[in-house]
Short mmCIF file of C-alpha atoms and ligand atoms in Angstrom, two decimals:
data_model
loop_
_atom_site.label_atom_id
_atom_site.label_comp_id
_atom_site.label_asym_id
_atom_site.label_seq_id
_atom_site.Cartn_x
_atom_site.Cartn_y
_atom_site.Cartn_z
CA MET A 1494 68.08 -0.20 99.99
CA SER A 1495 66.56 -1.75 96.88
CA ASP A 1496 66.75 0.04 93.60
CA ARG A 1497 63.43 -2.07 92.36
CA ALA A 1498 61.37 0.83 92.28
CA GLY A 1499 58.05 -0.19 90.48
CA ALA A 1500 58.80 -3.91 90.77
CA GLY A 1501 55.11 -4.78 92.45
CA GLY A 1502 53.72 -7.98 92.97
CA ARG A 1503 53.64 -7.77 97.02
CA ARG A 1504 50.76 -5.63 98.80
CA LEU A 1505 51.97 -3.23 101.31
CA LEU A 1506 49.84 -1.53 103.97
CA VAL A 1507 50.85 1.67 105.73
CA ARG A 1508 48.77 2.00 108.51
CA ASP A 1509 48.18 4.64 111.56
CA LEU A 1510 49.55 7.54 109.50
CA ALA A 1511 49.24 10.72 111.41
CA GLN A 1512 48.15 12.35 108.15
CA LEU A 1513 47.83 11.41 104.57
CA VAL A 1514 47.85 14.61 102.18
CA THR A 1515 47.57 14.70 98.54
CA PRO A 1516 46.44 17.43 96.17
CA LEU A 1517 42.58 16.57 95.27
CA GLY A 1518 41.07 16.30 92.13
CA THR A 1519 42.00 14.61 88.88
CA GLU A 1520 43.00 17.15 86.46
CA ALA A 1521 46.49 18.74 85.56
CA PRO A 1522 47.86 21.44 85.43
CA LEU A 1523 46.34 22.86 88.49
CA ARG A 1524 45.62 26.42 88.41
CA GLY A 1525 43.97 29.20 90.58
CA ALA A 1526 42.03 27.73 93.62
CA ALA A 1527 42.48 24.41 92.49
CA LEU A 1528 46.53 24.80 93.16
CA ALA A 1529 45.79 25.34 96.31
CA SER A 1530 43.37 22.46 97.15
CA VAL A 1531 44.79 19.65 99.06
CA GLY A 1532 43.07 16.68 101.15
CA VAL A 1533 44.16 15.89 104.46
CA ILE A 1534 43.16 12.95 106.21
CA GLU A 1535 44.05 12.24 109.84
CA ASP A 1536 45.08 8.70 111.35
CA ALA A 1537 45.00 7.26 107.64
CA TYR A 1538 46.00 4.01 105.92
CA ILE A 1539 47.47 3.35 102.16
CA LEU A 1540 47.14 0.17 100.89
CA CYS A 1541 49.18 -0.69 97.62
CA GLU A 1542 49.01 -3.55 95.52
CA GLU A 1543 50.71 -4.53 92.09
CA GLY A 1544 52.87 -1.39 92.53
CA ARG A 1545 49.70 0.97 92.51
CA ILE A 1546 47.79 2.66 95.05
CA ALA A 1547 44.58 0.33 95.74
CA ALA A 1548 42.59 2.03 98.46
CA LEU A 1549 43.26 4.88 101.15
CA GLY A 1550 41.11 6.50 104.04
CA PRO A 1551 40.46 6.83 107.57
CA LEU A 1552 42.11 3.77 109.46
CA ARG A 1553 38.73 3.26 110.93
CA GLU A 1554 37.21 2.47 107.59
CA LEU A 1555 39.79 -0.34 106.71
CA GLY A 1556 38.15 -3.35 107.66
CA ALA A 1557 39.73 -6.48 107.76
CA ALA A 1558 39.41 -7.52 103.87
CA PRO A 1559 43.21 -6.89 103.12
CA ARG A 1560 44.46 -8.85 106.10
CA GLU A 1561 42.16 -11.62 105.25
CA ALA A 1562 42.99 -11.86 101.24
CA ASN A 1563 45.30 -14.50 99.84
CA GLY A 1564 49.17 -13.05 99.07
CA GLU A 1565 51.70 -11.71 101.43
CA LEU A 1566 50.68 -8.32 102.94
CA GLU A 1567 53.69 -6.08 104.41
CA GLU A 1568 52.49 -3.42 106.97
CA LEU A 1569 54.66 -0.47 107.63
CA ASP A 1570 53.85 1.67 110.89
CA GLY A 1571 53.09 4.82 110.18
CA ARG A 1572 52.54 6.30 113.61
CA GLY A 1573 54.15 9.94 113.91
CA LEU A 1574 54.42 10.15 109.97
CA CYS A 1575 52.76 12.10 107.54
CA ALA A 1576 52.30 10.56 103.81
CA ILE A 1577 52.51 12.85 100.83
CA PRO A 1578 53.01 11.89 97.12
CA GLY A 1579 56.23 11.05 96.25
CA LEU A 1580 58.05 14.53 94.62
CA VAL A 1581 58.36 14.95 91.14
CA ASP A 1582 61.48 17.03 90.12
CA CYS A 1583 61.00 18.22 86.74
CA HIS A 1584 63.90 20.07 86.06
CA THR A 1585 67.61 18.88 86.92
CA HIS A 1586 70.78 18.85 84.90
CA ALA A 1587 71.87 15.73 86.75
CA CYS A 1588 74.12 14.24 84.25
CA PHE A 1589 77.50 16.12 85.00
CA ALA A 1590 80.99 14.98 85.99
CA GLY A 1591 83.23 17.10 88.33
CA ASP A 1592 82.01 20.26 90.05
CA ARG A 1593 82.30 24.09 90.12
CA VAL A 1594 83.43 24.70 93.75
CA GLU A 1595 86.19 26.95 92.58
CA GLU A 1596 83.64 29.40 90.63
CA PHE A 1597 81.44 28.95 93.88
CA GLU A 1598 84.42 30.75 95.62
CA LEU A 1599 84.92 33.05 93.06
CA ARG A 1600 81.47 34.44 92.94
CA ALA A 1601 81.53 35.09 96.95
CA THR A 1602 84.20 37.33 96.17
CA GLY A 1603 82.83 39.20 93.25
CA ALA A 1604 82.74 37.27 90.02
CA SER A 1605 79.48 36.91 88.62
CA TYR A 1606 78.05 33.84 86.95
CA GLU A 1607 77.77 35.54 83.51
CA GLN A 1608 81.25 36.80 83.79
CA LEU A 1609 82.66 33.54 84.45
CA GLN A 1610 80.62 31.91 81.53
CA ALA A 1611 81.99 34.63 79.23
CA ALA A 1612 85.65 33.72 80.26
CA GLY A 1613 84.88 30.22 79.21
CA GLY A 1614 83.96 28.75 82.76
CA GLY A 1615 80.38 28.07 83.66
CA ILE A 1616 78.67 25.55 81.71
CA LEU A 1617 81.49 24.99 79.41
CA ALA A 1618 83.66 23.79 82.09
CA THR A 1619 81.26 21.31 83.13
CA VAL A 1620 81.25 20.26 79.37
CA ARG A 1621 85.03 19.84 79.57
CA ALA A 1622 84.82 17.62 82.89
CA THR A 1623 81.65 15.66 81.30
CA ARG A 1624 83.18 15.04 78.06
CA SER A 1625 86.39 13.57 79.88
CA ALA A 1626 84.92 11.69 82.44
CA GLY A 1627 84.17 8.40 80.63
CA GLU A 1628 81.30 5.99 80.55
CA ALA A 1629 81.34 4.30 84.03
CA SER A 1630 82.30 7.34 86.38
CA LEU A 1631 79.26 9.53 84.01
CA LYS A 1632 76.61 6.63 85.22
CA ASP A 1633 78.10 6.70 88.52
CA ALA A 1634 77.71 10.41 88.85
CA VAL A 1635 74.13 10.06 87.80
CA ARG A 1636 73.34 7.05 89.92
CA ARG A 1637 74.72 9.20 92.94
CA HIS A 1638 72.83 12.19 92.39
CA ARG A 1639 69.73 10.20 91.96
CA GLY A 1640 70.32 8.59 95.29
CA TRP A 1641 70.66 12.18 96.99
CA MET A 1642 67.28 12.88 95.40
CA ARG A 1643 65.71 9.80 96.67
CA ARG A 1644 66.84 10.46 100.44
CA THR A 1645 65.01 14.13 100.08
CA GLY A 1646 61.57 12.61 98.73
CA THR A 1647 62.24 12.90 94.86
CA THR A 1648 60.76 9.51 93.54
CA THR A 1649 60.64 10.95 89.87
CA PHE A 1650 63.16 12.87 88.37
CA GLU A 1651 63.53 14.71 84.95
CA GLY A 1652 67.28 14.67 83.73
CA LYS A 1653 68.63 17.09 80.92
CA SER A 1654 71.82 16.27 79.01
CA GLY A 1655 73.82 19.70 77.85
CA TYR A 1656 77.12 18.97 79.40
CA GLY A 1657 78.24 16.71 76.21
CA LEU A 1658 77.26 19.00 73.15
CA ASP A 1659 78.87 16.35 70.96
CA LEU A 1660 76.98 13.12 69.35
CA GLU A 1661 78.91 10.59 72.14
CA THR A 1662 78.61 12.39 75.13
CA GLU A 1663 75.10 13.75 74.87
CA LEU A 1664 73.89 10.48 73.96
CA LEU A 1665 75.78 8.97 76.78
CA SER A 1666 73.98 11.53 79.18
CA LEU A 1667 70.59 10.53 78.11
CA ARG A 1668 71.39 6.76 78.34
CA ALA A 1669 72.81 7.44 81.90
CA ILE A 1670 69.71 9.43 83.00
CA ARG A 1671 67.45 6.74 81.59
CA GLU A 1672 69.68 3.77 83.17
CA SER A 1673 68.69 5.77 86.58
CA GLY A 1674 65.06 5.79 86.14
CA GLY A 1675 64.95 9.57 85.12
CA VAL A 1676 62.95 11.08 82.38
CA ALA A 1677 65.37 12.18 79.99
CA THR A 1678 65.22 15.54 78.17
CA TRP A 1679 67.73 16.36 75.37
CA LEU A 1680 69.14 19.60 76.35
CA GLY A 1681 71.15 19.91 72.77
CA ALA A 1682 70.86 23.83 72.70
CA HIS A 1683 72.32 24.52 76.05
CA ALA A 1684 75.73 26.41 75.09
CA VAL A 1685 77.84 26.58 71.85
CA PRO A 1686 80.77 24.17 72.19
CA PRO A 1687 84.30 25.66 71.60
CA GLU A 1688 84.75 23.20 68.38
CA PHE A 1689 82.09 25.64 66.42
CA ASP A 1690 82.32 29.34 65.58
CA ASP A 1691 78.68 30.09 66.06
CA ALA A 1692 75.46 29.11 67.27
CA ASP A 1693 73.87 28.52 63.87
CA ALA A 1694 77.08 26.20 62.66
CA TYR A 1695 76.61 24.32 65.86
CA LEU A 1696 72.64 23.88 65.49
CA ASP A 1697 73.56 22.62 61.69
CA PHE A 1698 75.38 19.82 63.56
CA ALA A 1699 73.36 19.00 66.56
CA LEU A 1700 69.81 18.92 64.29
CA ALA A 1701 71.51 16.76 61.70
CA ASP A 1702 73.88 14.33 63.57
CA VAL A 1703 72.43 14.14 67.23
CA LEU A 1704 68.57 14.72 66.99
CA PRO A 1705 67.86 11.34 65.20
CA GLN A 1706 69.29 9.43 67.88
CA ALA A 1707 68.59 11.78 70.80
CA ALA A 1708 64.87 11.52 69.81
CA GLU A 1709 64.73 7.72 70.49
CA LEU A 1710 65.96 8.23 74.14
CA ALA A 1711 64.61 11.68 75.19
CA VAL A 1712 60.98 12.65 75.96
CA ALA A 1713 61.25 16.45 75.42
CA ALA A 1714 64.03 18.81 73.98
CA ASP A 1715 65.09 22.01 75.84
CA VAL A 1716 66.91 25.13 74.84
CA PHE A 1717 68.49 27.88 76.93
CA LEU A 1718 67.12 31.32 75.14
CA GLU A 1719 69.22 34.16 76.53
CA GLU A 1720 72.10 36.50 75.61
CA GLY A 1721 74.86 34.82 75.28
CA ALA A 1722 73.65 31.16 74.32
CA PHE A 1723 70.63 31.03 71.76
CA SER A 1724 68.38 33.74 70.42
CA VAL A 1725 64.68 33.33 69.92
CA ASP A 1726 65.14 32.49 66.06
CA GLN A 1727 67.86 29.97 66.84
CA ALA A 1728 65.56 28.75 69.61
CA ARG A 1729 62.70 28.56 67.07
CA ARG A 1730 64.89 26.40 64.42
CA TYR A 1731 65.63 24.10 67.36
CA LEU A 1732 62.53 23.26 68.94
CA GLU A 1733 60.36 23.31 65.55
CA ALA A 1734 63.12 20.52 64.31
CA CYS A 1735 62.63 18.58 67.73
CA ARG A 1736 58.88 18.71 67.62
CA ALA A 1737 58.95 17.19 64.22
CA ALA A 1738 60.96 14.27 65.77
CA GLY A 1739 58.37 13.55 68.00
CA LEU A 1740 59.75 15.18 71.32
CA ALA A 1741 58.09 17.66 73.77
CA LEU A 1742 59.23 21.09 74.00
CA ARG A 1743 61.01 23.15 77.19
CA LEU A 1744 62.47 26.18 77.29
CA HIS A 1745 64.70 27.94 79.69
CA GLY A 1746 63.67 31.60 79.29
CA ASP A 1747 63.68 34.93 81.23
CA GLN A 1748 66.66 33.82 83.37
CA PHE A 1749 68.72 37.05 83.15
CA ASN A 1750 66.79 38.85 80.41
CA GLU A 1751 63.30 38.75 78.42
CA GLN A 1752 63.93 37.62 75.08
CA GLY A 1753 60.61 36.48 73.86
CA ALA A 1754 61.04 33.10 75.39
CA ILE A 1755 57.40 32.97 76.60
CA GLY A 1756 55.74 34.11 73.54
CA LEU A 1757 57.85 31.67 71.67
CA ALA A 1758 56.53 28.63 74.16
CA ILE A 1759 52.92 29.72 73.70
CA GLU A 1760 53.27 29.93 69.76
CA LEU A 1761 55.09 26.16 69.67
CA GLY A 1762 52.71 24.76 72.19
CA ALA A 1763 55.45 23.88 74.71
CA ARG A 1764 55.11 22.02 77.81
CA SER A 1765 56.82 24.59 79.80
CA VAL A 1766 59.12 27.85 80.29
CA ASP A 1767 61.70 27.51 83.01
CA HIS A 1768 63.15 30.00 85.18
CA LEU A 1769 61.35 33.21 84.72
CA GLU A 1770 63.35 35.17 87.25
CA ALA A 1771 63.37 38.38 84.55
CA THR A 1772 59.70 38.26 83.77
CA GLY A 1773 57.47 41.28 83.55
CA ASP A 1774 53.73 41.70 83.67
CA GLY A 1775 53.36 41.15 79.97
CA GLY A 1776 54.83 37.79 80.27
CA VAL A 1777 52.87 37.14 83.32
CA ARG A 1778 49.48 37.74 81.56
CA ALA A 1779 50.40 35.76 78.56
CA LEU A 1780 51.48 32.63 80.41
CA ALA A 1781 48.29 33.00 82.57
CA ALA A 1782 46.27 32.77 79.24
CA SER A 1783 48.16 29.88 77.72
CA GLY A 1784 48.49 26.09 78.72
CA VAL A 1785 52.27 26.42 79.06
CA VAL A 1786 53.38 25.96 82.56
CA GLY A 1787 56.07 28.09 84.34
CA VAL A 1788 58.50 25.90 86.19
CA LEU A 1789 59.88 28.16 88.92
CA LEU A 1790 63.50 27.26 90.16
CA PRO A 1791 63.99 29.53 93.40
CA ALA A 1792 66.75 27.35 94.61
CA SER A 1793 68.80 28.60 91.35
CA ALA A 1794 68.02 32.25 91.96
CA LEU A 1795 68.86 32.05 95.82
CA PHE A 1796 72.35 30.43 94.77
CA LEU A 1797 73.14 33.15 92.15
CA ASP A 1798 71.56 35.64 94.35
CA ARG A 1799 69.21 36.98 91.51
CA PRO A 1800 65.70 38.40 91.95
CA MET A 1801 63.19 35.82 92.54
CA PRO A 1802 60.37 34.97 89.62
CA PRO A 1803 57.12 36.45 89.99
CA ALA A 1804 55.36 33.63 91.45
CA ARG A 1805 52.59 35.27 93.46
CA ALA A 1806 51.74 37.15 90.40
CA LEU A 1807 51.58 34.20 88.27
CA VAL A 1808 49.60 32.43 90.40
CA ASP A 1809 47.40 35.40 91.24
CA ALA A 1810 46.76 35.71 87.66
CA GLY A 1811 45.89 32.06 87.19
CA ALA A 1812 48.89 30.78 85.27
CA PRO A 1813 49.96 27.16 85.98
CA ILE A 1814 53.09 26.76 87.90
CA ALA A 1815 55.25 23.74 88.89
CA LEU A 1816 58.31 23.87 90.96
CA ALA A 1817 61.50 22.21 90.27
CA THR A 1818 65.43 22.16 92.04
CA ASP A 1819 67.40 22.80 88.72
CA PHE A 1820 70.01 20.78 90.38
CA ASN A 1821 73.24 21.58 88.73
CA PRO A 1822 76.94 22.25 89.63
CA GLY A 1823 76.92 25.92 88.77
CA SER A 1824 73.72 27.61 89.33
CA SER A 1825 71.89 25.29 91.77
CA PHE A 1826 73.83 22.73 93.63
CA CYS A 1827 70.51 21.50 95.58
CA GLU A 1828 68.62 18.52 95.22
CA SER A 1829 66.18 18.76 97.58
CA LEU A 1830 62.61 19.72 96.58
CA GLY A 1831 61.86 20.22 100.71
CA VAL A 1832 64.17 23.37 100.34
CA VAL A 1833 62.64 24.17 96.97
CA SER A 1834 59.55 24.09 99.01
CA SER A 1835 60.53 26.49 101.88
CA LEU A 1836 61.70 28.69 99.39
CA ALA A 1837 58.45 28.66 97.46
CA VAL A 1838 56.74 29.58 100.72
CA THR A 1839 59.33 32.06 102.49
CA GLN A 1840 60.76 33.68 99.05
CA LEU A 1841 57.80 33.22 96.71
CA HIS A 1842 54.97 33.73 98.71
CA LEU A 1843 53.35 30.66 97.69
CA THR A 1844 51.08 28.65 100.47
CA PRO A 1845 52.36 25.23 101.55
CA ALA A 1846 49.56 23.71 99.52
CA GLN A 1847 50.41 25.55 96.28
CA ALA A 1848 54.00 24.49 96.82
CA LEU A 1849 52.95 20.98 97.28
CA SER A 1850 50.91 20.79 94.33
CA ALA A 1851 53.54 22.44 92.10
CA CYS A 1852 56.16 19.77 92.72
CA THR A 1853 53.70 16.97 92.43
CA VAL A 1854 50.92 17.05 90.22
CA ASN A 1855 51.93 19.92 88.07
CA ALA A 1856 55.50 18.51 87.70
CA ALA A 1857 54.08 15.46 86.52
CA HIS A 1858 52.13 17.07 83.84
CA VAL A 1859 55.21 18.88 82.67
CA LEU A 1860 57.07 15.35 82.10
CA GLY A 1861 53.73 13.90 80.60
CA LEU A 1862 52.81 11.68 83.54
CA ALA A 1863 49.81 13.27 84.71
CA GLY A 1864 47.41 10.70 85.85
CA GLN A 1865 50.29 8.36 86.75
CA VAL A 1866 52.20 9.78 89.66
CA GLY A 1867 52.06 13.09 91.79
CA ARG A 1868 48.76 11.95 93.89
CA ILE A 1869 47.81 9.33 96.46
CA ALA A 1870 44.81 8.30 94.38
CA PRO A 1871 43.63 4.96 93.49
CA GLY A 1872 45.37 3.56 90.23
CA TYR A 1873 48.18 6.20 90.87
CA LYS A 1874 51.80 4.71 90.97
CA ALA A 1875 52.50 3.85 94.60
CA ASP A 1876 55.17 6.37 95.19
CA LEU A 1877 54.80 7.89 98.78
CA VAL A 1878 57.43 9.70 100.96
CA LEU A 1879 56.70 9.48 104.87
CA LEU A 1880 57.61 12.59 106.71
CA ASP A 1881 58.62 11.99 110.30
CA ALA A 1882 56.77 15.52 111.48
CA PRO A 1883 53.61 15.70 113.14
CA ASP A 1884 52.26 17.94 110.09
CA TRP A 1885 52.57 17.59 106.75
CA ARG A 1886 53.62 21.48 106.22
CA TYR A 1887 56.71 20.83 108.43
CA LEU A 1888 57.91 20.26 104.52
CA SER A 1889 58.34 23.60 103.60
CA TYR A 1890 58.05 24.85 107.42
CA HIS A 1891 61.08 23.32 108.94
CA LEU A 1892 63.93 24.72 106.43
CA GLY A 1893 66.69 22.17 105.35
CA ALA A 1894 65.57 19.42 107.94
CA ASP A 1895 66.10 15.93 107.48
CA LEU A 1896 62.35 15.19 107.76
CA VAL A 1897 62.29 12.05 105.07
CA ALA A 1898 61.85 8.66 107.15
CA ALA A 1899 60.87 6.64 104.27
CA VAL A 1900 60.57 6.50 100.51
CA ILE A 1901 58.24 4.27 98.88
CA GLU A 1902 58.51 3.50 94.87
CA GLY A 1903 55.86 1.48 93.23
CA GLY A 1904 54.92 -0.08 96.46
CA GLU A 1905 58.31 -0.68 97.57
CA VAL A 1906 60.44 0.67 100.51
CA THR A 1907 63.16 2.07 98.33
CA TRP A 1908 64.90 4.05 101.19
CA SER A 1909 64.58 4.33 104.82
CA ARG A 1910 66.31 6.37 107.78
CA ALA A 1911 66.12 3.34 109.94
CA ALA A 1912 68.04 1.07 107.58
CA ASP A 1913 70.70 3.75 106.07
O1 LIG B 2287 69.30 26.05 84.44
N1 LIG B 2287 70.80 28.41 82.78
C1 LIG B 2287 71.38 27.50 81.99
N2 LIG B 2287 71.50 26.54 82.55
C2 LIG B 2287 71.38 25.90 83.98
C3 LIG B 2287 73.01 26.30 84.68
C4 LIG B 2287 73.65 25.18 84.18
C5 LIG B 2287 75.27 25.72 84.75
O2 LIG B 2287 75.42 26.32 85.27
O3 LIG B 2287 75.66 24.54 84.32
C6 LIG B 2287 70.44 26.49 84.65
O4 LIG B 2287 70.44 27.25 85.60
FE1 LIG B 2288 68.32 24.42 84.16
#
């Protein structure tokens, strides 16, 4: 199908939908009771014009005006389908070459993720593959990964660099993500590459030589704050320089150990702190009192057989949370926000509505796209997912199912099961 997301121009009427479901309100990020507040309209229509949502409501209120107006009107039969906002994946490592299937098997027989990493595998194995891939094959890989995401209902995705860690491959990664329509994040502080003796020497290089050009391509910067990766002081230095270059800030924090990532995220006014599998009560309270979004990645915790993040405690304390896949070849080879929504309900004990808000409106906020994507409301980009299900909650209920009947981006059908 076409890759012309957002082309607009024509009008599209999706009618006879079994349900239309959207997070309510206009604010972001949602927290507390608002996180669980979604609107459901039965027997509904959605009218898209110029790539945006023009109108929606119960079909009986549609009237004749859209059909009588001048201009082309495409009609889509929504019988038996539920419309939800296009899903927003705010944390992926979609730009990589090769795979880590050998490590996957080794982990099954006892090797830990941290042991493989310490032995020069893990992230650095993917750095070697990505550096040697070449431009065409790296761009192909991102396009392929983006296609996998689209088929599972993701219409907006963030992609991080971080498997290049040299000037050429980091910039190529950011360009490849942008060319596939992604929101690019410079993960310049993912690991220390082998040509540097220590993290500080690597950061000297990354901030002097890569940041100036990365800041032209990326909207945010990210750092892996963890034992064996970057310390809190190194993360502060990196993030302060990135902020001065105009980038929004993100952190990988509390994945294996609490190292002060939440405190640093709050101190620097970061958009998000992501992972949080190791976060304790103090971190939960601090995040709840802040505007920093906790991005939860349950597919990553499942894939590595690690504890789940304290999602219920965060939500009950009033912290804003988002959900994402963490799609990457090592810790989360999963591109499906549907699967993540299932894990959010079964493992994190969120409700289906909280899970939906977390991977639409709140994820859009993390990407700086609040008010543009993540809701089915007039003026929002016409990004929709049509689920082949009698109830929208099948998104999380039907674990691992192939539920997506069609994906609409900017008012155009960009993927449909019928045409695949
Ligand atoms: O978010 N934790 C750091 N980075 C990635 C994993 C990257 C990899 O294993 O290749 C993550 O889990
Ligand atoms: Fe990650």
